[in-house]
XYZ file of C-alpha atoms in Angstrom:
761
model
C -5.431 27.083 -23.676
C -3.649 30.221 -22.489
C -0.883 30.218 -19.914
C -0.863 32.521 -16.898
C 2.219 33.573 -14.947
C 4.376 30.660 -13.854
C 5.888 32.277 -10.777
C 4.311 34.780 -8.421
C 5.880 36.640 -5.514
C 5.553 35.111 -2.079
C 2.676 36.764 -0.267
C 2.282 37.199 3.473
C -0.849 36.089 5.361
C -3.576 38.598 4.574
C -7.246 39.192 5.109
C -9.095 36.656 2.947
C -12.764 36.993 2.156
C -13.082 39.833 4.647
C -11.988 37.596 7.553
C -8.690 37.710 9.448
C -6.325 34.808 8.828
C -4.124 33.414 11.568
C -1.604 30.612 11.309
C -1.884 28.107 14.125
C 0.599 25.450 15.237
C 3.176 24.477 12.653
C 5.125 21.395 13.663
C 8.063 19.877 11.801
C 7.987 16.153 11.051
C 4.762 15.747 13.003
C 1.496 14.051 12.205
C -2.160 14.862 12.474
C -5.388 12.930 12.500
C -6.170 10.360 9.840
C -4.046 7.476 8.623
C -1.348 6.276 11.019
C 2.176 7.162 9.960
C 3.051 3.506 9.334
C 0.243 3.274 6.763
C 1.062 6.500 4.945
C 3.027 6.649 1.725
C 4.967 9.660 3.056
C 5.381 11.547 6.307
C 4.695 15.285 6.280
C 7.541 17.680 6.923
C 5.107 20.137 8.435
C 1.629 19.981 9.879
C -0.258 23.067 10.859
C -3.551 24.845 11.257
C -4.635 28.134 9.758
C -7.565 29.911 11.387
C -10.160 32.013 9.587
C -13.029 33.866 11.150
C -14.740 37.201 11.606
C -14.117 39.248 14.750
C -16.043 37.848 17.682
C -16.897 34.598 15.939
C -15.306 31.259 16.663
C -12.535 30.821 14.089
C -12.641 28.027 11.552
C -9.501 25.910 11.808
C -8.149 24.411 8.590
C -5.601 21.623 9.121
C -2.876 21.188 6.516
C 0.192 19.077 5.791
C 3.277 19.869 3.721
C 5.391 17.150 2.122
C 8.813 17.688 0.558
C 8.892 21.168 2.054
C 12.457 21.886 0.960
C 12.034 20.385 -2.494
C 12.740 22.902 -5.265
C 10.301 23.376 -8.074
C 6.513 23.657 -8.195
C 4.064 22.992 -5.394
C 1.071 20.721 -5.944
C -1.986 21.361 -3.768
C -4.383 18.436 -3.472
C -7.641 20.316 -2.947
C -10.358 18.932 -0.646
C -13.469 17.439 -2.141
C -16.920 17.181 -0.566
C -16.775 17.040 3.233
C -17.907 13.427 3.163
C -14.206 12.460 2.836
C -11.043 14.073 4.293
C -7.744 14.801 2.556
C -6.695 11.195 3.193
C -8.683 10.452 0.052
C -5.479 11.533 -1.752
C -3.392 8.912 0.088
C -2.490 7.083 -3.146
C -1.147 10.257 -4.752
C 0.860 11.845 -1.941
C 3.794 9.410 -1.849
C 4.491 9.570 -5.569
C 3.969 13.286 -6.047
C 6.028 14.160 -2.960
C 9.039 12.372 -4.474
C 8.924 14.803 -7.388
C 7.306 17.989 -6.089
C 6.434 19.905 -2.960
C 2.930 18.775 -1.976
C 0.321 20.446 0.244
C -2.869 18.759 1.421
C -5.542 20.095 3.740
C -8.802 18.922 5.206
C -11.675 21.022 3.944
C -13.908 22.647 6.514
C -16.378 20.047 7.694
C -13.943 17.119 7.363
C -10.865 15.471 8.834
C -8.993 17.516 11.420
C -10.575 20.811 10.335
C -13.458 22.624 12.036
C -17.104 21.810 11.449
C -18.901 25.154 11.606
C -22.704 25.166 11.621
C -24.934 26.568 8.934
C -24.942 26.578 5.155
C -23.365 30.037 4.906
C -20.110 28.611 6.299
C -19.786 26.174 3.380
C -20.183 28.232 0.229
C -17.739 27.888 -2.640
C -16.277 31.292 -1.785
C -15.491 30.167 1.758
C -13.729 27.036 0.523
C -11.793 29.101 -2.006
C -10.781 31.508 0.763
C -9.581 28.544 2.829
C -7.456 27.419 -0.098
C -5.847 30.860 -0.334
C -5.284 30.909 3.420
C -3.465 27.573 3.232
C -1.309 28.870 0.375
C -0.376 31.836 2.535
C 0.236 29.786 5.675
C 2.525 27.393 3.792
C 4.334 30.287 2.057
C 3.242 28.970 -1.327
C 3.395 31.763 -3.885
C 1.716 29.757 -6.628
C 0.747 26.134 -7.116
C -0.799 23.549 -9.381
C -4.262 22.843 -7.978
C -5.548 19.281 -8.243
C -9.220 18.730 -7.423
C -11.838 16.003 -7.373
C -15.583 16.414 -7.729
C -16.820 19.512 -5.811
C -13.253 20.722 -5.330
C -13.192 21.772 -8.984
C -15.460 24.730 -8.151
C -13.128 25.960 -5.407
C -10.102 25.666 -7.686
C -11.916 27.567 -10.426
C -12.773 30.362 -7.976
C -9.110 30.784 -7.030
C -7.779 30.441 -10.574
C -10.238 33.029 -11.915
C -9.926 35.596 -9.127
C -6.271 35.113 -8.196
C -4.563 33.963 -11.412
C -1.109 34.816 -10.040
C -1.524 32.044 -7.434
C -2.318 29.211 -9.855
C 0.219 27.610 -12.204
C -2.251 25.066 -13.531
C -5.518 23.386 -12.657
C -6.453 19.693 -12.782
C -10.132 18.821 -12.332
C -10.873 15.124 -11.888
C -14.503 13.947 -12.044
C -15.653 17.557 -11.725
C -18.998 18.087 -10.050
C -19.204 21.872 -10.138
C -22.340 23.795 -11.048
C -22.126 23.850 -14.833
C -25.269 23.810 -16.952
C -25.268 20.111 -17.750
C -28.064 17.661 -16.937
C -27.589 14.585 -14.754
C -30.198 12.071 -15.958
C -31.988 10.179 -13.214
C -30.968 12.704 -10.602
C -31.982 16.229 -11.577
C -35.686 15.665 -10.930
C -35.081 14.744 -7.279
C -35.180 17.790 -4.944
C -32.559 17.837 -2.210
C -34.265 20.007 0.417
C -37.896 18.830 0.113
C -39.238 15.816 2.060
C -39.917 12.892 -0.262
C -42.274 9.934 -0.032
C -39.712 7.563 -1.545
C -36.139 6.520 -0.732
C -35.380 4.729 -3.984
C -32.147 5.526 -5.813
C -31.218 9.210 -5.881
C -34.103 9.990 -3.535
C -31.585 9.023 -0.856
C -29.669 12.197 -1.787
C -32.028 14.237 0.371
C -31.462 16.426 3.418
C -34.530 15.172 5.261
C -33.631 11.554 4.621
C -30.124 12.057 6.036
C -31.335 13.848 9.147
C -34.196 11.427 9.621
C -32.093 8.303 10.025
C -31.244 7.361 6.455
C -27.649 8.589 6.463
C -26.063 5.128 6.628
C -28.108 3.868 3.699
C -27.320 6.996 1.702
C -23.595 6.575 2.293
C -23.655 2.966 1.095
C -25.704 3.953 -1.961
C -23.551 6.962 -2.848
C -20.206 5.220 -2.713
C -21.586 2.206 -4.523
C -22.434 4.631 -7.332
C -19.138 6.474 -7.028
C -17.070 3.334 -7.550
C -18.883 1.673 -10.414
C -15.906 -0.520 -11.316
C -15.914 -4.186 -10.226
C -13.734 -5.169 -7.268
C -13.924 -1.763 -5.570
C -14.575 -3.163 -2.098
C -11.609 -1.410 -0.471
C -12.356 1.984 -1.983
C -16.006 1.789 -0.903
C -15.008 0.592 2.550
C -12.580 3.496 3.015
C -15.089 6.124 1.951
C -17.913 4.697 4.042
C -15.644 4.813 7.094
C -14.634 8.414 6.360
C -18.283 9.401 5.884
C -18.961 8.317 9.455
C -16.323 10.683 10.812
C -18.824 13.507 10.249
C -22.494 13.891 11.156
C -25.472 14.025 8.817
C -25.974 17.652 9.858
C -22.471 18.621 8.733
C -23.036 17.004 5.353
C -26.395 18.749 5.062
C -24.799 22.117 5.822
C -21.969 21.601 3.320
C -24.439 20.557 0.632
C -26.761 23.485 1.304
C -23.816 25.870 1.070
C -22.768 24.445 -2.286
C -26.307 24.453 -3.697
C -27.233 27.895 -2.391
C -29.898 26.637 0.009
C -30.751 27.597 3.612
C -29.677 31.204 3.145
C -26.357 30.505 1.434
C -25.409 32.549 -1.623
C -24.102 30.538 -4.572
C -22.016 32.199 -7.273
C -22.307 30.884 -10.826
C -19.286 28.831 -11.903
C -19.541 29.219 -15.671
C -18.448 32.893 -15.876
C -15.559 32.107 -13.529
C -14.531 29.092 -15.605
C -14.428 31.283 -18.710
C -12.110 33.661 -16.857
C -9.517 30.993 -16.058
C -6.270 31.683 -17.932
C -3.919 29.038 -16.569
C -3.422 25.624 -18.223
C -6.247 23.227 -17.377
C -6.464 19.438 -17.477
C -9.889 17.862 -17.048
C -10.000 14.125 -16.310
C -13.345 12.329 -16.324
C -14.526 8.734 -16.400
C -16.924 7.590 -19.082
C -18.821 5.512 -16.497
C -19.110 8.263 -13.881
C -22.471 7.601 -12.214
C -22.314 10.636 -9.929
C -21.788 13.277 -12.622
C -21.684 12.158 -16.276
C -18.845 12.784 -18.672
C -20.716 15.816 -20.004
C -19.660 17.692 -16.846
C -16.007 17.220 -17.682
C -16.595 18.071 -21.331
C -18.349 21.300 -20.373
C -15.652 22.377 -17.911
C -12.939 21.704 -20.494
C -14.894 23.741 -23.025
C -15.332 26.696 -20.658
C -11.684 26.747 -19.540
C -10.266 25.880 -22.974
C -8.585 22.979 -21.245
C -7.421 19.540 -22.274
C -9.816 16.655 -21.630
C -8.644 13.140 -20.816
C -11.423 10.550 -20.794
C -10.819 7.454 -18.695
C -12.938 4.927 -20.518
C -14.842 2.720 -18.096
C -13.812 4.702 -15.005
C -16.224 5.945 -12.370
C -16.220 8.986 -10.087
C -13.131 8.143 -8.040
C -10.144 7.632 -10.379
C -7.508 8.743 -7.814
C -8.543 5.798 -5.646
C -9.516 3.291 -8.323
C -6.924 4.043 -11.018
C -4.091 5.581 -8.980
C -1.220 4.639 -11.290
C -2.788 6.296 -14.342
C -3.859 9.353 -12.361
C -0.415 9.731 -10.788
C 1.288 9.640 -14.166
C -1.195 12.144 -15.614
C -0.578 14.524 -12.714
C 3.200 14.336 -12.952
C 3.153 14.875 -16.710
C 0.859 17.889 -16.347
C 2.869 19.516 -13.565
C 6.124 19.088 -15.471
C 4.512 20.548 -18.573
C 3.032 23.673 -16.968
C 5.766 24.319 -14.401
C 9.081 22.957 -15.690
C 12.130 23.494 -13.482
C 13.741 26.857 -14.034
C 17.404 26.848 -15.150
C 19.731 27.706 -12.308
C 21.729 30.941 -12.481
C 24.177 29.643 -9.881
C 27.544 29.005 -11.611
C 28.290 26.371 -8.971
C 25.183 24.345 -9.825
C 25.855 21.006 -11.505
C 25.532 20.774 -15.294
C 22.644 18.844 -16.826
C 22.902 15.120 -16.114
C 24.779 13.036 -18.666
C 22.758 10.389 -20.480
C 24.008 7.341 -22.352
C 22.111 5.035 -24.654
C 23.487 1.608 -25.526
C 22.395 -0.407 -28.546
C 20.290 -3.347 -27.411
C 22.698 -5.922 -28.853
C 25.533 -4.484 -26.772
C 23.697 -4.268 -23.467
C 24.526 -6.466 -20.511
C 21.487 -8.633 -19.714
C 19.909 -7.078 -16.629
C 17.523 -8.487 -14.048
C 15.622 -6.479 -11.452
C 14.812 -8.664 -8.456
C 12.066 -7.795 -5.956
C 11.945 -9.761 -2.713
C 9.119 -9.438 -0.189
C 10.315 -7.612 2.945
C 7.806 -9.302 5.238
C 10.202 -11.802 6.777
C 13.707 -12.810 5.814
C 13.128 -16.253 4.349
C 12.225 -14.810 0.963
C 15.564 -13.014 0.818
C 17.543 -16.175 1.573
C 15.811 -18.173 -1.143
C 15.936 -15.301 -3.643
C 19.682 -14.881 -3.174
C 20.025 -18.601 -3.860
C 17.892 -18.364 -7.010
C 19.873 -15.345 -8.236
C 23.105 -17.251 -7.627
C 21.837 -20.238 -9.598
C 20.714 -17.903 -12.392
C 24.236 -16.475 -12.612
C 25.617 -19.997 -12.891
C 23.344 -20.608 -15.869
C 23.855 -17.123 -17.321
C 27.215 -15.710 -16.121
C 26.668 -12.547 -18.161
C 23.585 -11.490 -16.200
C 23.652 -8.413 -13.947
C 21.193 -8.551 -11.033
C 19.949 -5.411 -9.288
C 17.694 -5.550 -6.248
C 14.844 -3.195 -5.437
C 14.485 -3.976 -1.767
C 13.886 -2.581 1.698
C 14.860 -3.378 5.263
C 15.255 -6.076 6.532
C 15.899 -7.735 3.126
C 18.764 -5.314 2.518
C 20.598 -6.799 5.523
C 20.704 -10.164 3.791
C 21.662 -8.651 0.440
C 24.540 -6.699 1.975
C 25.816 -9.880 3.565
C 25.966 -11.517 0.122
C 27.425 -8.460 -1.657
C 24.362 -8.046 -3.848
C 23.768 -4.726 -5.623
C 20.829 -2.798 -4.193
C 19.350 -0.254 -6.596
C 19.687 3.261 -5.133
C 15.973 3.876 -5.739
C 15.355 1.389 -2.929
C 15.769 4.353 -0.598
C 12.427 5.658 -1.910
C 10.496 2.536 -0.875
C 8.086 2.868 2.013
C 8.777 0.212 4.632
C 6.160 -2.533 4.658
C 7.395 -4.200 7.843
C 6.658 -0.994 9.751
C 3.045 -1.153 8.619
C 2.791 -4.842 9.530
C 4.139 -4.162 13.017
C 1.628 -1.358 13.469
C -1.231 -3.674 12.483
C -0.214 -6.510 14.807
C -1.661 -7.201 18.224
C -0.318 -9.663 20.763
C 0.742 -12.535 18.507
C -2.178 -11.522 16.305
C -1.935 -10.338 12.722
C -4.908 -10.348 10.392
C -2.726 -10.827 7.334
C -5.432 -10.343 4.716
C -6.747 -7.103 6.201
C -3.191 -5.914 6.846
C -2.381 -6.171 3.147
C -5.640 -4.418 2.251
C -4.871 -1.543 4.603
C -1.376 -1.197 3.169
C -2.747 0.216 -0.094
C -1.074 3.637 0.174
C 2.309 2.029 0.848
C 1.880 -0.476 -1.975
C 0.854 2.143 -4.550
C 3.786 4.350 -3.564
C 6.201 1.431 -3.870
C 4.789 0.456 -7.238
C 5.343 4.007 -8.460
C 8.998 3.690 -7.394
C 9.214 0.471 -9.380
C 7.556 2.110 -12.393
C 10.105 4.928 -12.326
C 12.983 2.444 -12.126
C 11.880 0.368 -15.125
C 10.689 3.307 -17.244
C 13.993 3.516 -19.103
C 13.379 0.032 -20.523
C 16.841 -1.336 -19.757
C 15.779 -4.361 -17.703
C 15.300 -7.599 -19.587
C 13.620 -9.438 -16.722
C 11.822 -8.470 -13.523
C 11.443 -11.173 -10.883
C 8.845 -10.475 -8.201
C 8.893 -12.814 -5.211
C 5.512 -11.977 -3.671
C 5.841 -8.343 -4.768
C 2.063 -8.043 -4.629
C 1.832 -4.435 -5.741
C 3.908 -5.012 -8.871
C 1.880 -8.009 -9.990
C -1.448 -6.289 -9.298
C -0.731 -2.927 -10.893
C 1.000 -4.407 -13.931
C -2.219 -6.296 -14.589
C -4.188 -3.072 -14.022
C -1.790 -1.135 -16.289
C -0.379 -3.710 -18.747
C 0.889 -0.979 -21.065
C 3.685 -0.326 -18.535
C 5.226 -3.766 -19.075
C 8.397 -3.407 -21.167
C 10.280 -6.468 -19.874
C 9.823 -10.142 -19.151
C 8.082 -10.641 -15.823
C 8.312 -13.684 -13.578
C 6.079 -13.990 -10.525
C 7.122 -16.220 -7.614
C 5.063 -17.245 -4.611
C 4.804 -20.041 -2.076
C 1.027 -19.785 -1.642
C -1.940 -19.021 -3.863
C -5.322 -17.755 -2.699
C -6.590 -15.457 0.034
C -8.607 -17.428 2.589
C -11.064 -16.114 5.201
C -10.655 -16.628 8.934
C -13.698 -18.253 10.553
C -14.556 -15.340 12.832
C -14.640 -12.988 9.843
C -18.038 -14.360 8.926
C -19.806 -13.917 5.614
C -18.224 -10.506 5.022
C -14.686 -11.869 5.008
C -15.734 -14.811 2.849
C -17.069 -12.314 0.309
C -14.016 -10.034 0.489
C -11.430 -12.776 0.037
C -13.473 -14.272 -2.791
C -13.631 -10.847 -4.470
C -9.850 -10.447 -4.282
C -9.342 -13.961 -5.635
C -11.850 -13.385 -8.436
C -10.072 -10.211 -9.481
C -6.759 -12.081 -9.678
C -8.328 -14.882 -11.719
C -9.853 -12.335 -14.102
C -6.513 -10.540 -14.414
C -4.784 -13.738 -15.413
C -7.499 -14.710 -17.882
C -7.538 -11.316 -19.584
C -3.838 -10.414 -19.392
C -1.936 -13.685 -19.487
C 0.893 -11.866 -21.270
C 1.750 -9.829 -18.152
C 3.395 -12.787 -16.435
C 5.834 -14.583 -18.675
C 6.307 -17.178 -15.960
C 4.413 -17.975 -12.772
C 6.615 -19.990 -10.421
C 5.240 -21.798 -7.398
C 7.902 -22.407 -4.764
C 6.884 -25.954 -3.996
C 5.109 -28.904 -5.568
C 1.521 -29.264 -6.799
C 0.555 -31.181 -3.655
C 1.772 -28.271 -1.515
C -1.129 -26.145 -2.786
C -4.136 -26.116 -0.451
C -7.089 -28.178 -1.605
C -9.662 -25.407 -1.094
C -11.819 -23.225 -3.327
C -11.015 -19.587 -4.103
C -14.525 -18.798 -2.912
C -18.179 -19.508 -3.641
C -18.573 -20.259 -7.334
C -14.827 -19.991 -7.966
C -12.473 -22.804 -9.028
C -10.317 -25.044 -6.878
C -7.091 -23.356 -5.818
C -5.067 -26.520 -6.412
C -6.422 -27.241 -9.894
C -6.201 -23.586 -11.016
C -2.630 -23.310 -9.749
C -1.660 -26.516 -11.543
C -2.962 -25.034 -14.797
C -1.356 -21.622 -14.376
C 1.993 -22.198 -12.623
C 5.289 -23.965 -13.088
C 6.626 -25.727 -10.001
C 10.188 -25.291 -8.782
C 9.979 -27.462 -5.700
C 10.860 -25.889 -2.386
C 13.837 -23.508 -2.273
C 15.655 -23.618 1.056
C 18.452 -21.308 0.002
C 21.193 -23.321 1.718
C 23.044 -26.653 1.686
C 21.650 -28.731 4.549
C 24.640 -31.123 4.584
C 27.154 -28.287 4.811
C 25.091 -26.565 7.503
C 25.001 -29.744 9.594
C 28.778 -30.112 9.221
C 29.267 -26.683 10.831
C 26.844 -27.251 13.712
C 29.525 -28.048 16.297
C 31.309 -24.751 15.640
C 28.054 -22.785 16.043
C 27.215 -24.565 19.309
C 30.660 -23.846 20.661
C 30.303 -20.138 19.787
C 27.115 -20.043 21.861
C 28.793 -21.673 24.839
C 26.789 -24.893 24.520
C 28.835 -27.626 26.207
C 28.961 -31.282 25.177
C 25.983 -33.081 26.676
C 23.806 -29.958 26.636
C 20.927 -29.495 24.262
C 19.952 -26.312 22.465
C 16.512 -24.841 21.822
C 16.363 -22.208 19.090
C 13.617 -19.571 19.346
C 13.046 -17.475 16.231
C 10.140 -15.316 15.081
C 11.150 -13.957 11.664
C 12.307 -10.619 10.366
C 9.575 -8.301 11.632
C 8.820 -7.127 15.137
C 5.496 -8.970 15.209
C 6.960 -11.937 17.082
C 8.077 -10.123 20.237
C 5.164 -11.393 22.400
C 6.075 -14.997 21.571
C 9.727 -14.371 22.431
C 8.649 -13.069 25.831
C 6.381 -16.074 26.412
C 9.197 -18.492 25.629
C 11.651 -16.605 27.839
C 9.104 -16.762 30.672
C 8.885 -20.538 30.162
C 12.661 -21.134 30.243
C 12.783 -22.037 33.976
C 9.924 -24.534 33.587
C 11.506 -26.066 30.469
C 14.874 -26.414 32.182
C 13.144 -28.089 35.110
C 11.828 -30.714 32.702
C 15.048 -30.907 30.648
C 17.915 -29.765 32.916
C 20.556 -29.806 30.165
C 18.491 -27.559 27.850
C 19.791 -24.120 26.827
C 17.967 -21.488 24.767
C 19.209 -19.272 21.934
C 16.583 -16.579 21.358
C 16.878 -14.616 18.097
C 15.269 -11.182 18.197
C 16.027 -10.460 14.547
C 16.684 -7.126 12.867
C 13.644 -5.205 14.151
C 13.448 -6.113 17.860
C 15.923 -4.622 20.326
C 17.618 -7.567 22.112
C 18.285 -5.337 25.128
C 14.521 -4.943 25.615
C 14.095 -8.663 26.389
C 14.665 -10.390 29.743
C 17.492 -12.948 29.869
C 16.802 -15.793 32.317
C 19.455 -18.299 33.344
C 20.164 -20.755 30.571
C 19.192 -18.363 27.768
C 21.149 -16.227 25.329
C 19.388 -13.422 23.467
C 20.775 -12.553 20.042
C 19.983 -9.753 17.609
C 20.104 -10.185 13.866
C 21.770 -13.468 12.927
C 23.084 -13.762 9.355
C 22.367 -17.148 7.803
C 19.961 -18.235 10.518
C 19.929 -21.720 8.998
C 23.344 -22.343 10.588
C 21.779 -21.846 13.992
C 18.859 -24.042 12.959
C 21.327 -26.780 12.008
C 22.987 -26.477 15.408
C 19.835 -26.749 17.529
C 18.176 -29.839 18.960
C 14.670 -28.376 19.037
C 13.061 -25.064 18.068
C 10.113 -22.838 18.854
C 9.056 -20.694 15.880
C 6.253 -18.365 14.903
C 4.776 -20.384 12.061
C 6.111 -18.744 8.913
C 6.769 -21.095 6.023
C 10.452 -20.404 5.396
C 11.615 -20.966 8.979
C 9.457 -24.064 9.364
C 10.678 -25.530 6.078
C 14.267 -24.690 7.018
C 13.867 -26.821 10.148
C 12.092 -29.507 8.133
C 14.979 -29.715 5.654
C 17.400 -30.021 8.587
C 15.161 -32.676 10.187
C 14.794 -30.821 13.471
C 11.868 -31.187 15.860
C 10.045 -27.931 16.392
C 6.978 -26.311 17.899
C 5.140 -23.880 15.612
C 2.906 -21.190 17.133
C 1.072 -19.520 14.221
C -0.051 -15.918 14.499
C -3.730 -15.602 15.222
C -5.793 -14.482 12.202
C -2.857 -15.100 9.859
C -4.536 -17.036 7.062
C -1.268 -18.089 5.418
C 0.216 -19.581 8.586
C -3.138 -21.052 9.620
C -4.002 -22.755 6.330
C -1.296 -22.681 3.672
C 1.724 -23.330 5.894
C -0.042 -25.855 8.057
C -1.216 -27.862 5.049
C 2.314 -28.002 3.672
C 3.877 -29.014 6.978
C 1.290 -31.734 7.427
C 2.275 -33.103 4.018
C 5.897 -33.219 5.158
C 4.888 -34.647 8.541
C 6.888 -31.869 10.185
C 6.572 -29.949 13.424
C 4.005 -29.719 16.178
C 1.386 -26.992 16.342
C 0.665 -25.080 19.527
C -2.097 -22.527 19.864
C -0.875 -19.224 21.289
C -3.471 -19.395 24.063
C -1.765 -22.586 25.237
C 1.618 -20.861 24.969
C 0.456 -18.306 27.546
C 0.955 -20.958 30.236
C 4.710 -21.361 30.913
C 4.246 -24.959 32.051
C 2.244 -25.846 28.935
C 4.820 -24.251 26.650
C 7.660 -25.974 28.482
C 5.893 -29.323 28.139
C 5.408 -28.755 24.386
C 9.141 -28.121 23.962
C 10.073 -31.196 26.012
C 7.626 -33.397 24.104
C 8.960 -32.184 20.744
C 12.504 -32.859 21.863
C 11.594 -36.396 22.878
C 9.588 -37.173 19.738
C 10.686 -38.948 16.584
C 11.524 -37.080 13.390
C 10.138 -38.803 10.326
C 9.796 -36.008 7.812
C 9.331 -36.225 4.083
C 12.635 -35.147 2.458
C 12.762 -31.528 1.258
C 13.956 -30.823 -2.272
C 17.586 -29.801 -2.555
C 17.547 -28.503 -6.139
C 14.755 -25.916 -5.877
C 16.972 -22.882 -6.513
C 18.389 -24.417 -9.696
C 14.957 -25.467 -10.925
C 13.624 -21.958 -10.323
C 16.631 -20.428 -12.093
C 16.048 -22.642 -15.123
C 12.503 -21.299 -15.342
C 13.898 -17.763 -15.367
C 16.988 -18.169 -17.555
C 15.208 -18.208 -20.902
C 13.412 -14.934 -20.053
C 16.592 -12.860 -19.854
């Protein structure tokens, strides 16, 4: 493998491929089509369009994004693949790579926000390569590491061979360029000739696509692309992207690549031999689109390194993102290491210290789910109990807003890498409708955020200095440690207060199948890699687990959990007796006079609960008509602006309230959203309350409700009934007048949980 120049001079926009190049809009901190910002792993610093076209012809617009624009060091260009998917296919790579390098992505012609010219001649490999050069020019990128998937390997090879000064290195994943390698079961099927069959690869046919078979082809193709089990999300994403273009566009792009319909196709093999930069070829052994022989041949021609992903299919960036991300970072750092600074004022190399294991302070990294604040309260209590058992333990927190508000209040140490975490609450708020959050689908659609956050975690623990990692519903850490068990260099304890994804009734058979698939994958993970979790802690008792099945043909959730978890009992995170003793002081601070009664309204730590707050505020006059001495304390929390809410007579609107349980102890009745921690807080304090669960929120609908029914706590109100102020007011008055006969809530849960963790440090 020979190495080309590492740095090339910055070039100005030029004529590329005989066509003038023009840079279009270039906006700072903007966005373009595709994933919403809240669901992205990073926001671009720049978005723009570069135009290419011959005089008199309509220009082809190529949309690009630049991440980490001011970051020193090499640039990584994530090259488009076939037009059937846009650049958002790289969504699981962008967040991680942009923390380390400058990253450029662009939608290839025929996809995403870029133009869709007509005719095969517009989609040849040389045109795509010219687009790549135009984007390099428009983004003032002198040279870059090119990372490609499938067809994009051909375009990268064109640029690397013909413009070696622009390419620092080339990564070809699942290459599908025109090398002389057979594809069994596929080569005998002509693409541009009508066929009398639609079986298998006969669906890969121009006439079939244009004749109404496009949908079936798309389902077939991506089913082949993701050959790994449990690839429902990856297939779903790609099928959706495929329907952002027309069958005609895909036919044109394919004809251009194959040299059909008048397009001229240049042989790749001589170009591959001419590549002089470092090359990394990554290919799956179970690639059912193009076999491993394609990767082997490309590596041979380019004298490159070959990494075989055993068992992987044709989409490793989507299906094995952690491994691919690490491979990319290692390659970029190897071929384009940072240059030493000649500035005498630049800081010296960082100092490093290694401490013998026997002399190290025992260290715990604690991860607390940011979706709500109840997790933070209980996790602080568990960490405190752990310190009582092990006073020598140092606890660091990898956390994001709003959890960091609670941690700051308790003087906990937040790891500085927490600043790299992508906010999950922001995504949840984006997904929510009016008191409606499809929790299961919301988590599925948060994949880019979760992968990015796992990569932050992986960087933090890479030095091996943590003895224990505690993940309280840190879903991404648990999942990707099971997918990449070689990364585990510490004891790992998993905590949760529910087990099992459950379908909502209106999701039909599809949602039943999806939730069952997710559950089955988790069960298989635990059976194959039991060593990943050193302790699984259920925050509750065995009878708090729902008595349902994981899905058709899968075991009972309750029996499986009993076999695979230890039970800590519920963790409230506070002393109910002490909280009750301070209730009078809290009431006085709110201006509640003797003889008046107080209704607390709280909706958790995200902004999802704002519609319910507004409904309750609208019902205040009706409630006070029924209960004249009733006052309302409405808690907006850390993510809703209190000033945005109306304040009727008899109500006080508060922002973020530290230690909300003190307010819960001071109230006479409450209206809450339906999250477990708030409801159990009120249950422990023996307060009457009305719970209004979010629509389509499986956890609140099934798991929380089952637990509250076991405790005999609270009254449920459907949100549709809460839309009527009189009905909501009546529910509050009835709850206030009712008897409280709850099952007692455990008071030693934090200590019991800490005991389960202490021997892992």
